PDB file of C-alpha atoms in Angstrom:
ATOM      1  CA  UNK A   1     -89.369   7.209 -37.016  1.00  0.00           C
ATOM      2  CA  UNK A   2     -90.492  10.645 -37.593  1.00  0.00           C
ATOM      3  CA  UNK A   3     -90.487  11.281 -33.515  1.00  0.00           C
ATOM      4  CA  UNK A   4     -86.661   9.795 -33.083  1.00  0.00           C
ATOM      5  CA  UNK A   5     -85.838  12.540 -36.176  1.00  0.00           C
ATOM      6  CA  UNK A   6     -87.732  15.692 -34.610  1.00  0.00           C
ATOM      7  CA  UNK A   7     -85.806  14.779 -30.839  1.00  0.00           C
ATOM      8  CA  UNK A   8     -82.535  14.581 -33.135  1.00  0.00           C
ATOM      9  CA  UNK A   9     -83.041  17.171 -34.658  1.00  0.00           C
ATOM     10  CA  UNK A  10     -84.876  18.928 -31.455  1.00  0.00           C
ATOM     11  CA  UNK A  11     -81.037  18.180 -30.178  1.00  0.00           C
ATOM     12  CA  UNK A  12     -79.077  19.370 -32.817  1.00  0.00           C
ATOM     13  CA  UNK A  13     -80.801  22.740 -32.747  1.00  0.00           C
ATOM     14  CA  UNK A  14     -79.904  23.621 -28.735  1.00  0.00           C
ATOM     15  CA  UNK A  15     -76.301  22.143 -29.318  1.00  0.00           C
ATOM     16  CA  UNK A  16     -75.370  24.172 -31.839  1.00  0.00           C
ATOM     17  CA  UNK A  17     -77.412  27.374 -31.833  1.00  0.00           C
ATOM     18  CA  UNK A  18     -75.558  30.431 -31.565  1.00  0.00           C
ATOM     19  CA  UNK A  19     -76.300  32.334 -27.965  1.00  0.00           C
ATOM     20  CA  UNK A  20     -74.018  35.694 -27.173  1.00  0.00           C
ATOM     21  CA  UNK A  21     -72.277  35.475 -23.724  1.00  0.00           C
ATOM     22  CA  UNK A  22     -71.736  39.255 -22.660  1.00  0.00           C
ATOM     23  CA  UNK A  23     -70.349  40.876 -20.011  1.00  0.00           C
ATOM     24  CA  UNK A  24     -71.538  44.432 -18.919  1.00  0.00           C
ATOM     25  CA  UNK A  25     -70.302  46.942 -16.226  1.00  0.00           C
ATOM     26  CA  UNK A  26     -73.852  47.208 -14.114  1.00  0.00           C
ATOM     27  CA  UNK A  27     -73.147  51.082 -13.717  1.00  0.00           C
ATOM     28  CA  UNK A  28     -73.184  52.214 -16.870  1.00  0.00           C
ATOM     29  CA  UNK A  29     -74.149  49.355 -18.498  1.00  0.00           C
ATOM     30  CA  UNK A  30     -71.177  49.415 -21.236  1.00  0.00           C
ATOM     31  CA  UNK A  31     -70.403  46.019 -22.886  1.00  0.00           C
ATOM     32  CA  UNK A  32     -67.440  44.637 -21.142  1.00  0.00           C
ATOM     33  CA  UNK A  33     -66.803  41.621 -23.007  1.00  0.00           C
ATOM     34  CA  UNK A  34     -68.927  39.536 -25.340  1.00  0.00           C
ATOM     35  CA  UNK A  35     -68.113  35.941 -27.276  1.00  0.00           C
ATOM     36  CA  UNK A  36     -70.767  34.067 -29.790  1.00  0.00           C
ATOM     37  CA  UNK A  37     -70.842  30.371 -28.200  1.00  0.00           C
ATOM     38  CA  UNK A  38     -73.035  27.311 -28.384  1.00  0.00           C
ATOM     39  CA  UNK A  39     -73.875  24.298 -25.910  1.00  0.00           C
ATOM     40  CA  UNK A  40     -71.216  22.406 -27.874  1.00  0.00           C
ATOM     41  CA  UNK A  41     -68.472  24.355 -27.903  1.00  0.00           C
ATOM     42  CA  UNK A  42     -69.312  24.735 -24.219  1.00  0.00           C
ATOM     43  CA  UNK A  43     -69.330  21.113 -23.093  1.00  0.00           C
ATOM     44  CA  UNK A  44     -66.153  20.375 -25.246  1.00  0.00           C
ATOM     45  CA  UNK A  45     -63.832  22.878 -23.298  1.00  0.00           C
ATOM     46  CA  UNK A  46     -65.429  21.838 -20.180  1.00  0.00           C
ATOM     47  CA  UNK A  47     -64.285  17.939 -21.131  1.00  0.00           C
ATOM     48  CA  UNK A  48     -60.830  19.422 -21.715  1.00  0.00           C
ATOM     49  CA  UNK A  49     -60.486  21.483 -19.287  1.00  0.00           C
ATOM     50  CA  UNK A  50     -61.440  19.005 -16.754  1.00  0.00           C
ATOM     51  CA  UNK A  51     -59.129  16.091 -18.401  1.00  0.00           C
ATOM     52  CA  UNK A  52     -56.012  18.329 -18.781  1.00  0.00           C
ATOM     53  CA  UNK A  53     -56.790  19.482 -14.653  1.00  0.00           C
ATOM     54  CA  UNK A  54     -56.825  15.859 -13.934  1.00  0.00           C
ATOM     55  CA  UNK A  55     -53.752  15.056 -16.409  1.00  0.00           C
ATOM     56  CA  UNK A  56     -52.171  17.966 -14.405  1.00  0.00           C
ATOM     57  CA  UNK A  57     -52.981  16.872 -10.412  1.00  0.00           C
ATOM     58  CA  UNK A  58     -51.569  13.552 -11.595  1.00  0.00           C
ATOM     59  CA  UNK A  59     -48.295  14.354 -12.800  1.00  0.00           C
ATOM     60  CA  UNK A  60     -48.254  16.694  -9.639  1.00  0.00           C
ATOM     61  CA  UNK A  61     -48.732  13.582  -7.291  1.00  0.00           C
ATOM     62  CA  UNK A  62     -46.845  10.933  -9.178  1.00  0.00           C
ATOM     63  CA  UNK A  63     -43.498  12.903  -9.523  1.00  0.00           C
ATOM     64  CA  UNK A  64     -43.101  15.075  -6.333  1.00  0.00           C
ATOM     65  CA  UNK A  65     -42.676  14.099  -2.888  1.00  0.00           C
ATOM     66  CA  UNK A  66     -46.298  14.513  -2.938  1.00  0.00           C
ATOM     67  CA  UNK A  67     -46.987  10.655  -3.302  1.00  0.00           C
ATOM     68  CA  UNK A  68     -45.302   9.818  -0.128  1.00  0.00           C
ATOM     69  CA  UNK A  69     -48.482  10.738   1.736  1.00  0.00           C
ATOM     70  CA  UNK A  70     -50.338   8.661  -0.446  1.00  0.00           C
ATOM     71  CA  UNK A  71     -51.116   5.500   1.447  1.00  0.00           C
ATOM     72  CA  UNK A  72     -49.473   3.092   0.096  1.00  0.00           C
ATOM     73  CA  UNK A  73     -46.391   4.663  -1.536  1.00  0.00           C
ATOM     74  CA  UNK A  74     -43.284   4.828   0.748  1.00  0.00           C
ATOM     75  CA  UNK A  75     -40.265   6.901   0.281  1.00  0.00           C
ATOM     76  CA  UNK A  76     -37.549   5.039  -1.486  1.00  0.00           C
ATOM     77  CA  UNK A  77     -34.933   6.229   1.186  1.00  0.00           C
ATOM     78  CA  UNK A  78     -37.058   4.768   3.754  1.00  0.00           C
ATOM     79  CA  UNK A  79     -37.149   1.475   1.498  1.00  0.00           C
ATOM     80  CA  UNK A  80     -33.322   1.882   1.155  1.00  0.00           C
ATOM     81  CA  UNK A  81     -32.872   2.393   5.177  1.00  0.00           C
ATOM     82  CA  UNK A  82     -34.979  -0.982   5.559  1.00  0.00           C
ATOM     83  CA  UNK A  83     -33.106  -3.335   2.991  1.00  0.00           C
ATOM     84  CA  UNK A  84     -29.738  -1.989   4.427  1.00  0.00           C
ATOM     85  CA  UNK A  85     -31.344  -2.789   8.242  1.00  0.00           C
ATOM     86  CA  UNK A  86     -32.136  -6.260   7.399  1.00  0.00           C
ATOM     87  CA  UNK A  87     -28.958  -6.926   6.010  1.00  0.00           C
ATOM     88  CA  UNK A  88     -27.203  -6.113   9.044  1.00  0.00           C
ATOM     89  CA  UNK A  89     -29.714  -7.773  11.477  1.00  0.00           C
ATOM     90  CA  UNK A  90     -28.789 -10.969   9.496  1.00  0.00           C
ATOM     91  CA  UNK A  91     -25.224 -10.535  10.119  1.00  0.00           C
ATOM     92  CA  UNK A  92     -25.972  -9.886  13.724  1.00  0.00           C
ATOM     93  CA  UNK A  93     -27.974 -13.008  14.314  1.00  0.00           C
ATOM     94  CA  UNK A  94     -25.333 -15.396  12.415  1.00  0.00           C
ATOM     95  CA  UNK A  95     -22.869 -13.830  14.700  1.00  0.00           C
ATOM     96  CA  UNK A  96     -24.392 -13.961  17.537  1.00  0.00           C
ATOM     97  CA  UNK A  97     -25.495 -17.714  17.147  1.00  0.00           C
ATOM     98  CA  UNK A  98     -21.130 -18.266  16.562  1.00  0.00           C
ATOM     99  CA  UNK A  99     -20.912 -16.820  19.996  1.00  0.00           C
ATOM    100  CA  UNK A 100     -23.362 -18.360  21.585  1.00  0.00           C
ATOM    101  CA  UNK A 101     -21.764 -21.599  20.548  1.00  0.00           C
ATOM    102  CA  UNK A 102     -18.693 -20.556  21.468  1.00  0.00           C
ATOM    103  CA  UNK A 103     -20.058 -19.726  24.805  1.00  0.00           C
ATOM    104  CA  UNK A 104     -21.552 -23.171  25.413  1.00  0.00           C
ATOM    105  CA  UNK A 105     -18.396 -24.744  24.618  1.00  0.00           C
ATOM    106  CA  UNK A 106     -16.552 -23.278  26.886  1.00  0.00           C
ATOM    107  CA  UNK A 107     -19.032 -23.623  29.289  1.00  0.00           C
ATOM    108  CA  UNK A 108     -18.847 -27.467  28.638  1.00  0.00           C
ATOM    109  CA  UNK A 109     -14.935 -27.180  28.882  1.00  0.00           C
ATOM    110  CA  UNK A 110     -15.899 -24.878  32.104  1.00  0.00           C
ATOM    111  CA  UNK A 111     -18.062 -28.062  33.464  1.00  0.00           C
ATOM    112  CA  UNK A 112     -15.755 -30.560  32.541  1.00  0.00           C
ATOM    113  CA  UNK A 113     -17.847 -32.525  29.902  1.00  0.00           C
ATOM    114  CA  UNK A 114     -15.363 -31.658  27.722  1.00  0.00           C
ATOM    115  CA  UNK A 115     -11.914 -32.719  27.107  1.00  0.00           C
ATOM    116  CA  UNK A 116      -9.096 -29.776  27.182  1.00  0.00           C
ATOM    117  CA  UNK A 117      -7.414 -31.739  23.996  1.00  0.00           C
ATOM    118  CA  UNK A 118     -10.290 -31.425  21.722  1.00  0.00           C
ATOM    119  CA  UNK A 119     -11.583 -27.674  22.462  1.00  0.00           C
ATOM    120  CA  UNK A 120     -10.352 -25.806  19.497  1.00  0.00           C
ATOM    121  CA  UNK A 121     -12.509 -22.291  18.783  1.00  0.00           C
ATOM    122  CA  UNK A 122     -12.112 -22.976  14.694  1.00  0.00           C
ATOM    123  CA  UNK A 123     -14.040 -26.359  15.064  1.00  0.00           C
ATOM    124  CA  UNK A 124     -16.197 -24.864  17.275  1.00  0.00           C
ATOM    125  CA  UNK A 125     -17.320 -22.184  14.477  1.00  0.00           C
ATOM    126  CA  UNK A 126     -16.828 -24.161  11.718  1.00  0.00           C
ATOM    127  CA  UNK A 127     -20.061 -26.496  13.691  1.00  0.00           C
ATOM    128  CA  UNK A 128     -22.236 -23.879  13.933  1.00  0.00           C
ATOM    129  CA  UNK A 129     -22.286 -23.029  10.362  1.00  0.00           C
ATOM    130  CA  UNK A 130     -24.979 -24.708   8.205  1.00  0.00           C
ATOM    131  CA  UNK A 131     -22.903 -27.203   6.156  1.00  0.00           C
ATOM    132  CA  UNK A 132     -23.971 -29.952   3.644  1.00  0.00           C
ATOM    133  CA  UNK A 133     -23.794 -33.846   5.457  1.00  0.00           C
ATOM    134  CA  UNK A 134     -21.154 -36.240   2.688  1.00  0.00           C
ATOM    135  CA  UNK A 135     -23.410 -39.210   1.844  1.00  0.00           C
ATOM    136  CA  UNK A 136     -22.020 -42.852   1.463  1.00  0.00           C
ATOM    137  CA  UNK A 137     -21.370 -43.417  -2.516  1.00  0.00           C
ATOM    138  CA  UNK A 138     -19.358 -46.187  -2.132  1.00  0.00           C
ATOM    139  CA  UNK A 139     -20.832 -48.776  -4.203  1.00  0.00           C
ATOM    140  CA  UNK A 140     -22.910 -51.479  -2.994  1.00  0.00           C
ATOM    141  CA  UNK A 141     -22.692 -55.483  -4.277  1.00  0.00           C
ATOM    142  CA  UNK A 142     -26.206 -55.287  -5.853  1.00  0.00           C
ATOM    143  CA  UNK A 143     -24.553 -52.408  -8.270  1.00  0.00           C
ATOM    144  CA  UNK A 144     -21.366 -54.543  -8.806  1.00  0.00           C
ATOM    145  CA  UNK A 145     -23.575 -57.331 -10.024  1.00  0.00           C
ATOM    146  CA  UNK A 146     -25.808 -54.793 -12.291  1.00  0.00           C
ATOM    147  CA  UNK A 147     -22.531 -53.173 -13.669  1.00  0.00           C
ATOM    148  CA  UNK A 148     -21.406 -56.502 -14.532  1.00  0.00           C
ATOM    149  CA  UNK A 149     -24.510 -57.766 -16.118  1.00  0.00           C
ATOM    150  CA  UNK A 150     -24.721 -54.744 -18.331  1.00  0.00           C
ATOM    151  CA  UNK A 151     -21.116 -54.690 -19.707  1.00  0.00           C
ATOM    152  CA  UNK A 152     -21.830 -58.640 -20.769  1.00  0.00           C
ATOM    153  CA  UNK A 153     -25.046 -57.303 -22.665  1.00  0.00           C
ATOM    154  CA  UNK A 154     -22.738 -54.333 -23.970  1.00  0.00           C
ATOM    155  CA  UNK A 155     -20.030 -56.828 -25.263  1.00  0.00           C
ATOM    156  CA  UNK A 156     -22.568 -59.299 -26.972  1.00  0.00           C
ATOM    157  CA  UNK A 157     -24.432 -56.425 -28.631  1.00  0.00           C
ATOM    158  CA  UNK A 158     -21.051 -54.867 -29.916  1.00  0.00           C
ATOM    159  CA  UNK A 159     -20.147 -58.457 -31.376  1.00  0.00           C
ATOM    160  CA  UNK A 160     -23.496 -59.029 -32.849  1.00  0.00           C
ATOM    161  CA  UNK A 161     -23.214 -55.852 -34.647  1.00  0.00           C
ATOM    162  CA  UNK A 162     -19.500 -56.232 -36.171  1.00  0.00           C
ATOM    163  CA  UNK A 163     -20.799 -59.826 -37.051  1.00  0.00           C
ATOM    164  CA  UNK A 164     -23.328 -57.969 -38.971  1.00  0.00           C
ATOM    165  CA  UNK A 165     -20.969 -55.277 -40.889  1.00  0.00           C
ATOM    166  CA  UNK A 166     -18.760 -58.026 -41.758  1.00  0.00           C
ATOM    167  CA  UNK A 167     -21.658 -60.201 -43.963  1.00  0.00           C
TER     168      UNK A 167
END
């Protein structure tokens, strides 16, 4: 115990002695500057000095044009320029799929494999774009048969129950 307590206080003592810092002109040897510091006081405006450069260099980088040579970070106009480009290449492929279509067609009408009555350029448009197939609800004799059986059940539970509210 008595060791850990000499190295403290060993530690305290060169921490917070008091050593002069002075500057002298080496001609004459006239003080220039002098200022009463310790270890402590020394390391603690280091710390600061070195977080408020790094706070600094930071703010710097994250807002100033700085950041775009970051790897990494990209310009918003350039991310701008790219949304707006892929919008228009979609446009560009849906219409050029229409016209392709539209070319075939005509090429089939060109052929012959295709009657004159039935080319219309609407219908041949309106088949290129994606639509949604109609599915057969009509109903089917098993459901008839279910429906029916369940409206019975319906009926005889409804008569049971005013049977009940009557007693």
């Amino acid at each position: 115990m008595s060791g850990k307590r000499l190295k403290r206080k060993k530690l305290h003592r060169k921490l917070f002695t008091k050593n002069r810092l002075v500057i002298l002109n080496e001609d004459t040897f006239e003080e220039t500057f002098s200022l009463k510091l310790t270890l402590m006081n020394v390391f603690v405006v280091a710390s600061l000095g070195a977080i408020f450069l790094i706070a600094v260099t930071t703010f710097i980088i994250a807002f100033t044009p700085l950041r775009e040579y970051i790897p990494g970070y990209s310009s918003s106009q350039l991310k701008k320029d790219a949304t707006e480009l892929a919008l228009k290449s979609d446009s560009l492929t849906a219409a050029l799929k229409k016209n392709e279509a539209y070319i075939q067609s005509i090429q089939k009408v060109l052929n012959g494999q295709l009657d004159y009555a039935k080319f219309n350029k609407d219908s041949i448009l309106a088949s290129v774009t994606d639509t949604i197939q109609k599915a057969d609800l009509s109903t089917s004799k098993e459901e008839l048969e279910l429906r029916a059986e369940v409206e019975k059940e319906d009926k005889k539970a409804q008569q049971t129950a005013s049977k009940k509210k009557k007693k």
